[in-house]
Coordinates of C-alpha atoms (C1' of nucleotides) in Angstrom, one line a residue:
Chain K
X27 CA -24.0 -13.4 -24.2
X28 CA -20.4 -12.1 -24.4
X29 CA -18.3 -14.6 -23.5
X30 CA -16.2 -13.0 -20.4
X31 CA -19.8 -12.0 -19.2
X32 CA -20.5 -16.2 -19.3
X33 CA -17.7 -16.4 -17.1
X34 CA -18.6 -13.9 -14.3
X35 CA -21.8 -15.3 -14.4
X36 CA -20.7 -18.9 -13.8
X37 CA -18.0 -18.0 -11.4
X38 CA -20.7 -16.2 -9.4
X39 CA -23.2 -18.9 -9.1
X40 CA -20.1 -21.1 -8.1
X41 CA -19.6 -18.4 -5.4
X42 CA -23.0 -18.4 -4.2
X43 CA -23.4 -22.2 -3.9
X44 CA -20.0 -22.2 -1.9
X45 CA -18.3 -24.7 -4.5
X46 CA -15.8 -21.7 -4.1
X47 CA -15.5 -20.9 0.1
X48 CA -14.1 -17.7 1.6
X49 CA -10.3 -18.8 2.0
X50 CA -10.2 -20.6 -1.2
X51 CA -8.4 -19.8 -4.3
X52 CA -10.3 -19.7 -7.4
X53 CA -8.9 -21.6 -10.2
X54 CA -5.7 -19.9 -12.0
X55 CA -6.0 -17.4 -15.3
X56 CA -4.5 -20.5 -16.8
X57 CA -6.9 -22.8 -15.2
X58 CA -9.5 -20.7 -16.2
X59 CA -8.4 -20.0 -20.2
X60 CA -8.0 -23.6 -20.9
X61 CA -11.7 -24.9 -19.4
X62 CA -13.5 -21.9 -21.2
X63 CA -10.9 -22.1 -24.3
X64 CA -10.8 -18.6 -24.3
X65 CA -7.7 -16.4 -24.1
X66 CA -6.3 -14.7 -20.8
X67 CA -7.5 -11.3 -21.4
X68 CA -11.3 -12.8 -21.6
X69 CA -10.7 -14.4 -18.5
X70 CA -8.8 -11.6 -17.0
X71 CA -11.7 -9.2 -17.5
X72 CA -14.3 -11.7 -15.7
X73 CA -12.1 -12.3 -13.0
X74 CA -11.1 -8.4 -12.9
X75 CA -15.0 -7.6 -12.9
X76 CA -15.7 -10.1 -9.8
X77 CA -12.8 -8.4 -8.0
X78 CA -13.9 -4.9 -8.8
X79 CA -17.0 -6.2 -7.4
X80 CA -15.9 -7.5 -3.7
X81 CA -16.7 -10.8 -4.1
X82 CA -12.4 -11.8 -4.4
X83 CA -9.3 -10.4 -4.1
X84 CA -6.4 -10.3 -6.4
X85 CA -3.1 -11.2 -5.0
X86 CA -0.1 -10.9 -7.0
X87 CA 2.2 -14.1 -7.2
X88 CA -0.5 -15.9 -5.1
X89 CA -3.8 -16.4 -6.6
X90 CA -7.5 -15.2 -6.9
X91 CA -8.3 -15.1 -2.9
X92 CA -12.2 -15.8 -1.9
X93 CA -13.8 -12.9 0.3
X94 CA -15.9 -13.5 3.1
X95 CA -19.2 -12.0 1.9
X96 CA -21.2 -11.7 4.2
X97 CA -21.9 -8.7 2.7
X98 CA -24.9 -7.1 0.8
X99 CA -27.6 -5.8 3.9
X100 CA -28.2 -3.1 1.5
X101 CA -25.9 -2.2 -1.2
X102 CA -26.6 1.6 -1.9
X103 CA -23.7 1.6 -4.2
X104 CA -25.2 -0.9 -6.4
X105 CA -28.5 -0.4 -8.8
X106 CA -30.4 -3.8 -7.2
X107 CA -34.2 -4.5 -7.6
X108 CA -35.5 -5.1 -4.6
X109 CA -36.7 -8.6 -5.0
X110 CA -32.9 -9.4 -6.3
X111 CA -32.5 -8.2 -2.8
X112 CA -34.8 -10.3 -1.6
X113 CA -33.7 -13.3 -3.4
X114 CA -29.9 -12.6 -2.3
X115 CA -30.7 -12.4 1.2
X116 CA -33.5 -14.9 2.0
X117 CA -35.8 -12.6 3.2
X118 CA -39.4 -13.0 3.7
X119 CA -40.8 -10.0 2.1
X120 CA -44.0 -8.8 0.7
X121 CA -44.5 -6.2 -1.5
X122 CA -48.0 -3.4 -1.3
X123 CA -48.8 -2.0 -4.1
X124 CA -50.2 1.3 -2.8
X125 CA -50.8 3.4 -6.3
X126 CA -50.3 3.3 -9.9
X127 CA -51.5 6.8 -11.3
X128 CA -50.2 8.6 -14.8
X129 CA -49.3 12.1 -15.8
X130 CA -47.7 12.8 -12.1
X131 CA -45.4 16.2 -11.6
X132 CA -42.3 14.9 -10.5
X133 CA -41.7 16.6 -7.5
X134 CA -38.8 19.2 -7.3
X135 CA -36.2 18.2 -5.0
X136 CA -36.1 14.6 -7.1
X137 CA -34.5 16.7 -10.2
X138 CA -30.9 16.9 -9.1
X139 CA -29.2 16.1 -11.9
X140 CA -31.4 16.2 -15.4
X141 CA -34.2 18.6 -15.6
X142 CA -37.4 16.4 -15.9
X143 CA -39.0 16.8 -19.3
X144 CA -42.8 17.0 -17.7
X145 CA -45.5 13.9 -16.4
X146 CA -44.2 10.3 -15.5
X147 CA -45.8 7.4 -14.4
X148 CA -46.0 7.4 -10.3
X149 CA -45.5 4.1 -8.6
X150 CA -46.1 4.0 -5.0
X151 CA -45.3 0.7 -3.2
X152 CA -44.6 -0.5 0.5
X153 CA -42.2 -3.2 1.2
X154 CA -42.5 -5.6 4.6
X155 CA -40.0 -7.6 6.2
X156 CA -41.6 -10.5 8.3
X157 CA -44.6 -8.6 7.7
X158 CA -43.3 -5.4 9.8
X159 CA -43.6 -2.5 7.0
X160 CA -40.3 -1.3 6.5
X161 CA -39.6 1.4 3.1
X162 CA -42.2 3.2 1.2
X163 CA -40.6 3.7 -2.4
X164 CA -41.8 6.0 -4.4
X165 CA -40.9 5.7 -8.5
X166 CA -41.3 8.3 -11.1
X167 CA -40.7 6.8 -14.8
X168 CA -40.1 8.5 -17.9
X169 CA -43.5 7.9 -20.0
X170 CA -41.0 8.5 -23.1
X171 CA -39.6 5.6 -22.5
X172 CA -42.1 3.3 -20.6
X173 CA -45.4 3.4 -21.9
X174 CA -47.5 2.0 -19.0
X175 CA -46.6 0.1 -16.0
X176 CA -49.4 -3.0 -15.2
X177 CA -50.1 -3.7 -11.5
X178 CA -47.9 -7.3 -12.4
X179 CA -44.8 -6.0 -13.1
X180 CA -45.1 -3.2 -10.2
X181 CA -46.4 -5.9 -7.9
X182 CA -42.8 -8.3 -8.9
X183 CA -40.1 -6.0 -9.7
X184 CA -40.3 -3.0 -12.4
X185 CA -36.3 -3.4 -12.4
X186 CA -37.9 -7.3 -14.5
X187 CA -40.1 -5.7 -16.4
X188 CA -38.0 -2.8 -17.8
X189 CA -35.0 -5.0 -19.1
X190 CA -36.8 -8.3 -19.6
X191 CA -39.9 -7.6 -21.0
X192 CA -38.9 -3.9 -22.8
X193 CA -35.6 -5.0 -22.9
X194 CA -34.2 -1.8 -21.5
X195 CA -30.4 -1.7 -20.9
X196 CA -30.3 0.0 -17.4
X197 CA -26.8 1.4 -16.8
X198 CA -26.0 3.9 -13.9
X199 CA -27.8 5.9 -11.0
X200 CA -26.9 8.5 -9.2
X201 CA -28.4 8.7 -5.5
X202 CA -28.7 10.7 -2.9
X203 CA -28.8 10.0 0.8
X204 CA -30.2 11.8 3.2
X205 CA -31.6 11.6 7.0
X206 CA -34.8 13.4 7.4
X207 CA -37.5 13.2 9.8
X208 CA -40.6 11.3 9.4
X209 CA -43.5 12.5 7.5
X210 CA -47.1 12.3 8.5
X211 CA -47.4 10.0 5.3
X212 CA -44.1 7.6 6.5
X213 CA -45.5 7.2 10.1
X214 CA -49.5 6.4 8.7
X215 CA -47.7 4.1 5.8
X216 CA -45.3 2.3 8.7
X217 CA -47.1 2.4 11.4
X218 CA -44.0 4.3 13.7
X219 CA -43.9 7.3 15.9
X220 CA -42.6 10.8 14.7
X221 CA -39.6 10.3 16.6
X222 CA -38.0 7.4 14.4
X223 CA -36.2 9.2 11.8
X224 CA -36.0 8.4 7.8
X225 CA -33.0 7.0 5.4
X226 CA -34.0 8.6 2.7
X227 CA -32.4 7.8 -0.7
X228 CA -33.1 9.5 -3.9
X229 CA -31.9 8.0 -7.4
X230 CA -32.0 9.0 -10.8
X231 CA -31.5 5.8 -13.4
X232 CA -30.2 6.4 -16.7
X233 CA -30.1 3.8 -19.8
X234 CA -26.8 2.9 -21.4
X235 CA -27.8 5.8 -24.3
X236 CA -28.3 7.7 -21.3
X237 CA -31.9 8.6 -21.7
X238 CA -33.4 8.8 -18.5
X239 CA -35.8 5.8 -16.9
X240 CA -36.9 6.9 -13.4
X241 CA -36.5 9.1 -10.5
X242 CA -36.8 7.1 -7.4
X243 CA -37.3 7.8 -3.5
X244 CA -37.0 5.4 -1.6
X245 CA -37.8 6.2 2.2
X246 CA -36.4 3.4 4.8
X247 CA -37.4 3.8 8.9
X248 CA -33.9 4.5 9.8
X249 CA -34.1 2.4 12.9
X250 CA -34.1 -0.8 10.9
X251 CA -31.8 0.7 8.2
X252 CA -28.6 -1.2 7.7
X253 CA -26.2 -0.8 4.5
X254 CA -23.2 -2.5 4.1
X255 CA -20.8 -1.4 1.4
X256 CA -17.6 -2.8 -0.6
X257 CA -15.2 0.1 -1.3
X258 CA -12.4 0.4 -3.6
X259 CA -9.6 2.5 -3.4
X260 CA -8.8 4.5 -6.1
X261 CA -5.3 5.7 -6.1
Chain Y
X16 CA 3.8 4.7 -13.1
X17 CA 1.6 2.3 -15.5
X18 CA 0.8 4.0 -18.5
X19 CA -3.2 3.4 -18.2
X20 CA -2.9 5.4 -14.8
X21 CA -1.1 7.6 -16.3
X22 CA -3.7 8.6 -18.8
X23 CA -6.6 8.0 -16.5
X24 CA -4.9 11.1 -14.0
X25 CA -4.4 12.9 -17.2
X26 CA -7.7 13.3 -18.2
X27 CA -9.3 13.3 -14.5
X28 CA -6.9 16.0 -14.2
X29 CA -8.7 17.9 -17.6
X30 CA -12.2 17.0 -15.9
X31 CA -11.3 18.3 -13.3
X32 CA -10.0 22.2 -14.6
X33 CA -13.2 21.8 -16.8
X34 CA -11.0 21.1 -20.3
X35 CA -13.4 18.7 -20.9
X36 CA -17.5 20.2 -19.9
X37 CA -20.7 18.2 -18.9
X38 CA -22.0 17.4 -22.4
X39 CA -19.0 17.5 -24.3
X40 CA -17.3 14.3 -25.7
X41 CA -13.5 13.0 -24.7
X42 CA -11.5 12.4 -27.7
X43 CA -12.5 9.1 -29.4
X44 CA -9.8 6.1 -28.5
X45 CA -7.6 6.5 -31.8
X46 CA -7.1 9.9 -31.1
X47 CA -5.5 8.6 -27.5
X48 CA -4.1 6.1 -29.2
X49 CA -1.9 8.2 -31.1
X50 CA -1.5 11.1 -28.8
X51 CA -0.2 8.6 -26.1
X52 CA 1.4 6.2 -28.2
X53 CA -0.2 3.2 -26.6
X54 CA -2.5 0.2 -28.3
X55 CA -6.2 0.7 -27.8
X56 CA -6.6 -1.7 -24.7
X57 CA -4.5 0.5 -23.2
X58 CA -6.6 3.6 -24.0
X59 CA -9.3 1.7 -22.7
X60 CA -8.4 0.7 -19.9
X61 CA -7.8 4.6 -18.7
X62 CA -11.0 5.6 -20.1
X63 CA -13.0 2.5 -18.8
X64 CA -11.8 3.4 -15.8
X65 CA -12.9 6.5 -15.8
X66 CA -16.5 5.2 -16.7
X67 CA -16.6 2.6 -14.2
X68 CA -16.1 5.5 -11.5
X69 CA -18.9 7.8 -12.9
X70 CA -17.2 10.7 -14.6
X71 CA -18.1 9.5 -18.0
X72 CA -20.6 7.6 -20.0
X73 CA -19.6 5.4 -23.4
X74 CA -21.6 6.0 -25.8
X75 CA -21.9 2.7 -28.7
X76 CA -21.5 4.3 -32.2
X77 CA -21.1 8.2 -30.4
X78 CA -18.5 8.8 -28.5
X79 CA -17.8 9.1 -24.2
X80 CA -19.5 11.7 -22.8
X81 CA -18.6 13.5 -20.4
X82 CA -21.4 13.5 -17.5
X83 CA -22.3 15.9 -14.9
X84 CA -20.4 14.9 -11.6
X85 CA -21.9 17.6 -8.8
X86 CA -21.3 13.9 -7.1
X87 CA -18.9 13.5 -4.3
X88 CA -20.5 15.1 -1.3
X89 CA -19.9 12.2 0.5
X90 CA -18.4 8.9 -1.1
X91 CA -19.6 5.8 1.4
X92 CA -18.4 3.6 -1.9
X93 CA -15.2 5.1 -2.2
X94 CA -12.3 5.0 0.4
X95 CA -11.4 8.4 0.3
X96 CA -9.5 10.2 2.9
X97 CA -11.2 13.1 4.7
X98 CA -8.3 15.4 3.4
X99 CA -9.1 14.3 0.0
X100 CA -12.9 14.9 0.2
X101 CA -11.9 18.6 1.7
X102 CA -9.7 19.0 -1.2
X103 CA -11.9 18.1 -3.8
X104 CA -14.9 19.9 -2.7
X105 CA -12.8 23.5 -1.3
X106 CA -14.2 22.9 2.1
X107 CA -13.6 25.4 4.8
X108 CA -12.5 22.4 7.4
X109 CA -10.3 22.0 10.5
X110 CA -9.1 19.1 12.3
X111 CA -8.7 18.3 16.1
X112 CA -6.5 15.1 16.9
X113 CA -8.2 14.7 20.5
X114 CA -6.2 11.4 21.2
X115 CA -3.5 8.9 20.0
X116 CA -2.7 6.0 22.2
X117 CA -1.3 2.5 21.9
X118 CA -2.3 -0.9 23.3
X119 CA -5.5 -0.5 22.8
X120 CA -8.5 -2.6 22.6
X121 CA -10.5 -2.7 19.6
X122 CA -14.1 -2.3 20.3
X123 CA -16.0 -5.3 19.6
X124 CA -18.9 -4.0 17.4
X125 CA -15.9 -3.2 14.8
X126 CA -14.8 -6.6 14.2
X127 CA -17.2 -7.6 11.5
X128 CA -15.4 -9.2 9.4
X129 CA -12.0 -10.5 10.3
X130 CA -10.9 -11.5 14.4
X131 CA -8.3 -8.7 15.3
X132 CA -5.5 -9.8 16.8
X133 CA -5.2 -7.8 19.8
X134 CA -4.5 -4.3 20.8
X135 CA -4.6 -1.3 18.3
X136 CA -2.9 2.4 18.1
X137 CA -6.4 4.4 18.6
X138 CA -6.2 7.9 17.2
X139 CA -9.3 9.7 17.8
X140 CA -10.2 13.1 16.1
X141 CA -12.8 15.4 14.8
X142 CA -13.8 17.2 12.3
X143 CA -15.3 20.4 11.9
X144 CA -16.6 22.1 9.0
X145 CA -16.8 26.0 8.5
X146 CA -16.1 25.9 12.5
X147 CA -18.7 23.5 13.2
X148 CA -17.9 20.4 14.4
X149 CA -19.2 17.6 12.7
X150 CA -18.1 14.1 12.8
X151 CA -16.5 12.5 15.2
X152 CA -13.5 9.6 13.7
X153 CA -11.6 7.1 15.9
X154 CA -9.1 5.0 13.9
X155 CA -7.6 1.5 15.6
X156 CA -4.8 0.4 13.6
X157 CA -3.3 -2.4 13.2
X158 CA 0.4 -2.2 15.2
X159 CA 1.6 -5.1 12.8
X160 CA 1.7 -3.0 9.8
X161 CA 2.2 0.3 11.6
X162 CA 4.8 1.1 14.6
X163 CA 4.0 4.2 15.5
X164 CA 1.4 7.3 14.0
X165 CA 3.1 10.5 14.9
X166 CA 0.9 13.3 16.1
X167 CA 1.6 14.8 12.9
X168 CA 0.1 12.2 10.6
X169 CA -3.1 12.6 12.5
X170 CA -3.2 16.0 12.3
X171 CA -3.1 15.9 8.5
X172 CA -3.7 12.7 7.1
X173 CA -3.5 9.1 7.9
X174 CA -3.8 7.6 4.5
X175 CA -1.0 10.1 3.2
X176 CA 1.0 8.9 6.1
X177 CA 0.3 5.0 5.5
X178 CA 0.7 5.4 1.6
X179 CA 3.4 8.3 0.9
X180 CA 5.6 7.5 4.0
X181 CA 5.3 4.0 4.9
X182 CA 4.4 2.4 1.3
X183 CA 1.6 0.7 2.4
X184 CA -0.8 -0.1 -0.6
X185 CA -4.3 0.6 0.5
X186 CA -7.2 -1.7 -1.9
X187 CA -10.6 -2.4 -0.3
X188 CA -13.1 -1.6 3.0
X189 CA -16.2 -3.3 3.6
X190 CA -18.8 -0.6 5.8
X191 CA -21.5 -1.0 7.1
X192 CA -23.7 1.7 8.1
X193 CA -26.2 2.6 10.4
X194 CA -28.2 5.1 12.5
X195 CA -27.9 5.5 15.9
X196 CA -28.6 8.0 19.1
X197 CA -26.5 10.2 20.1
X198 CA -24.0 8.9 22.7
X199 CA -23.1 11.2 25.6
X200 CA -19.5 11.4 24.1
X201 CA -21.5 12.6 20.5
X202 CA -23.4 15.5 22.7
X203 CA -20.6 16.5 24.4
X204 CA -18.0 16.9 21.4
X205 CA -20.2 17.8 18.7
X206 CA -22.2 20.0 20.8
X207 CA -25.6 18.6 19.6
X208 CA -28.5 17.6 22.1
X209 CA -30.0 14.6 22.1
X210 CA -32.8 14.9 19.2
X211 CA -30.1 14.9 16.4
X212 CA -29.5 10.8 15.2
X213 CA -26.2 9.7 14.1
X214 CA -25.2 8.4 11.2
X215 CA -22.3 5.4 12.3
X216 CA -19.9 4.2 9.8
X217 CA -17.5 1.5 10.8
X218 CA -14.7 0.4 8.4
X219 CA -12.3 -2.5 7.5
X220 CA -9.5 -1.4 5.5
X221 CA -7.3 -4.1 3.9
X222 CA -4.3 -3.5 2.4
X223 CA -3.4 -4.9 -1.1
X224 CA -2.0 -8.0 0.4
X225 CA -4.8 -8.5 2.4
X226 CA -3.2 -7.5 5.3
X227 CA -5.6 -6.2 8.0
X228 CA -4.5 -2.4 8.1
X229 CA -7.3 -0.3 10.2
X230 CA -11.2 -0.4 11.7
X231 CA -12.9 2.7 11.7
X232 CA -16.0 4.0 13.3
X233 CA -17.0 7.6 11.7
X234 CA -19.4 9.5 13.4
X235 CA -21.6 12.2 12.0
X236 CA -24.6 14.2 12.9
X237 CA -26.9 13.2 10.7
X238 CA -28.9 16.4 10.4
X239 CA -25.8 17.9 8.5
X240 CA -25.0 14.3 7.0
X241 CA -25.2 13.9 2.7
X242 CA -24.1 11.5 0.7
X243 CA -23.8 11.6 -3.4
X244 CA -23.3 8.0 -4.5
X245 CA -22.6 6.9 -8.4
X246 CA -24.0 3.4 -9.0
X247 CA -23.7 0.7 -11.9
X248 CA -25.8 -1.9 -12.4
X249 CA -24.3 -5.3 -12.9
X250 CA -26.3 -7.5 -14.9
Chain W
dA15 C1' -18.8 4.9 -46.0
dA16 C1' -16.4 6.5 -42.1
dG17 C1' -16.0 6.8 -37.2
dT18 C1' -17.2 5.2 -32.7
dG19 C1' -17.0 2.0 -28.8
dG20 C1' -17.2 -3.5 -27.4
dT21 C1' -15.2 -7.9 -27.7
dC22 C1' -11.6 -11.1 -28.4
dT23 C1' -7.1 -13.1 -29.7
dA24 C1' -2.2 -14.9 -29.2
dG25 C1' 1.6 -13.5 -27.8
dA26 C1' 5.1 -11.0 -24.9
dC27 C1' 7.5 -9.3 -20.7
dC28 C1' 7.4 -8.1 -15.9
dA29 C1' 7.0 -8.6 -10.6
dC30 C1' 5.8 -11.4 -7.1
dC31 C1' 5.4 -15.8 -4.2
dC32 C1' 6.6 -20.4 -3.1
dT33 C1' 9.2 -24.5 -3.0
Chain D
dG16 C1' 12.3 -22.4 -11.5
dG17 C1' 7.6 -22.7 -12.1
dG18 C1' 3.3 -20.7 -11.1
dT19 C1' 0.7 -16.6 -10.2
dG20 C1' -1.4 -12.1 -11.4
dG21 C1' -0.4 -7.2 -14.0
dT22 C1' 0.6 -4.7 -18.1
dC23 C1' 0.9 -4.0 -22.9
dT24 C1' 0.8 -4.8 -27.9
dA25 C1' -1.0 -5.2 -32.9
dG26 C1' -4.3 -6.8 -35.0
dA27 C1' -9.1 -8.5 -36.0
dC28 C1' -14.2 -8.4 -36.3
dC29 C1' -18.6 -6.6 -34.7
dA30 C1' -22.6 -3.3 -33.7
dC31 C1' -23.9 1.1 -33.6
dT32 C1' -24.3 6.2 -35.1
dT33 C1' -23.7 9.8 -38.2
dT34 C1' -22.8 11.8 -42.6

DNA sequence: AAGTGGTCTAGACCACCCT
DNA sequence: GGGTGGTCTAGACCACTTT
């Protein structure tokens, strides 16, 4: 692993045990270059990167301020499996896998960006939250890319499977959100009435050579919907 | 201004006229290097930058390519002022400034993250697109960074007000967003009936020094409502 | 082999905050 | 004045893609 990426990733789990609390100041640059005996910029760019990120805030003269992150309900700005989701937020979660079926159209209004080359894989699932179901996501993968998708790795987290086990280098999506009301398949799936209405999120995930993994829909019963975002202005 | 901003609003601003097409490549570094007269860091700093907010891709071995950004219907991520957004996307759009008052109270459900310390200037307003009204803004700012909002500054734009005339460096909001009914205030201003959800915003804006500048809660109708997100996966 | 982007270094100077 | 983060440099080596 690249060195400054070592450091993010150590400064991070040091965030999330709370050896560093919201108030604190992290260590120094200088603090930081002689314990990893690297030089500043290294540092600079794993510090820059947690900033960039929301988790602390730069302050000039001062030091490397710890945010109050309470953050995270549902990041739509971020590419996050949803058991890293999960994981982060201590939910009790199951996960239904409803259908795993090969040489699927992708459906039209998923194609917003790169026209899709022909059949994908589908993957249906249903995720619960303390057993209530709460988002039916629907993936369409690139079979020039994925081969096959076993019922294991759509049952624990296809986002595992395509970088650990292909080794896939998953880069950037582009997604989106929409409110729509609920289909006749949304209210059998989740069990709610047609009034309740649908976040529904639609992503396309490219590689870091840009080839093109997945489309995804994701459809969340809006009345249990929360996201919460970090925002950086760009000036 | 820094010189890496300086090459990072250059070549937005050859994005933008179209200089530089979906599918074509940016110059390679060295060429920037020379034709700014800067190291490569600094190059890349601009051009990472430009990356990390989604107009381009870098390519190992290739070159950066530049991707295709129909994005930015909507920008949760991104704190972007409304006048911004109507810029950058040649919206048809007019604004009503329906209220500015001092002393007063911050709502409760906005204080998500830090305790305010009292009373707010509230400036209320909506928006209406292609003579529609659409979403529904009310601003509490914080009287300890800002004296007074002139009627004005509210008419055209807060964050030009805050940043061009008072100085005030603007970095980070946390939001959180959610779906709601339509309040009786919604109905009556937006002219919607009670079928049509929300989709509620609220907003922390901190200032650079981590000064507490503004909560916002942005209502829209969410039948109207889209939102183009660009996300990177962190790993 | 030549060109590209990715990482890293050791040093410099600056602006800002605090004591 | 000493410590902090912000910018910038000139150079190095690497992995990758294309010719």
């Amino acid at each position: 692993m690249d060195k400054y990426q070592r450091i993010y990733q150590d400064v991070l789990s040091d965030l999330r045990t709370g050896k560093y609390q919201p108030g604190d100041y992290l260590p120094s640059d200088t603090k930081f270059v002689m314990r990893y005996q690297v030089s500043r910029e290294t540092v600079r760019k794993a510090v820059g990167a947690l900033a960039e990120d929301g988790y602390v805030q730069r302050l000039k003269g001062k030091g490397t301020l710890v945010l109050d992150r309470k953050h995270f309900a549902f990041p739509v700005s971020m590419i996050e499996s949803y058991r890293e989701l999960v994981e982060e937020m201590h939910l009790e979660s199951t996960n239904d896998v409803l259908r795993i079926q090969e040489q699927v159209m992708i459906p039209q209004e998923l194609q917003f960006e790169k026209a899709a080359s022909g059949l994908s894989i589908q993957v249906v699932r249903r995720r619960n939250v303390d057993g209530d179901p709460m988002v039916l996501d629907y993936d369409y993968i690139n079979p020039e890319v994925v081969e096959t998708v076993p019922k294991s790795a759509a049952q624990d987290s296809l986002f595992n499977y395509f970088e650990n086990q292909l080794g896939l280098q998953i880069d950037y999506a582009v997604k989106h959100i929409t409110i729509e009301t609920a289909s006749a398949e949304d209210r059998r799936l989740l069990q709610i009435s047609e009034d309740i209405p649908m976040v529904v999120i639609r992503s396309e995930t490219h590689l870091t050579d840009n080839r093109l993994l997945s489309f995804t829909e994701s459809r969340h019963r809006a009345d249990r919907f929360t996201s919460i975002e970090f925002a950086r202005r760009r000036k």
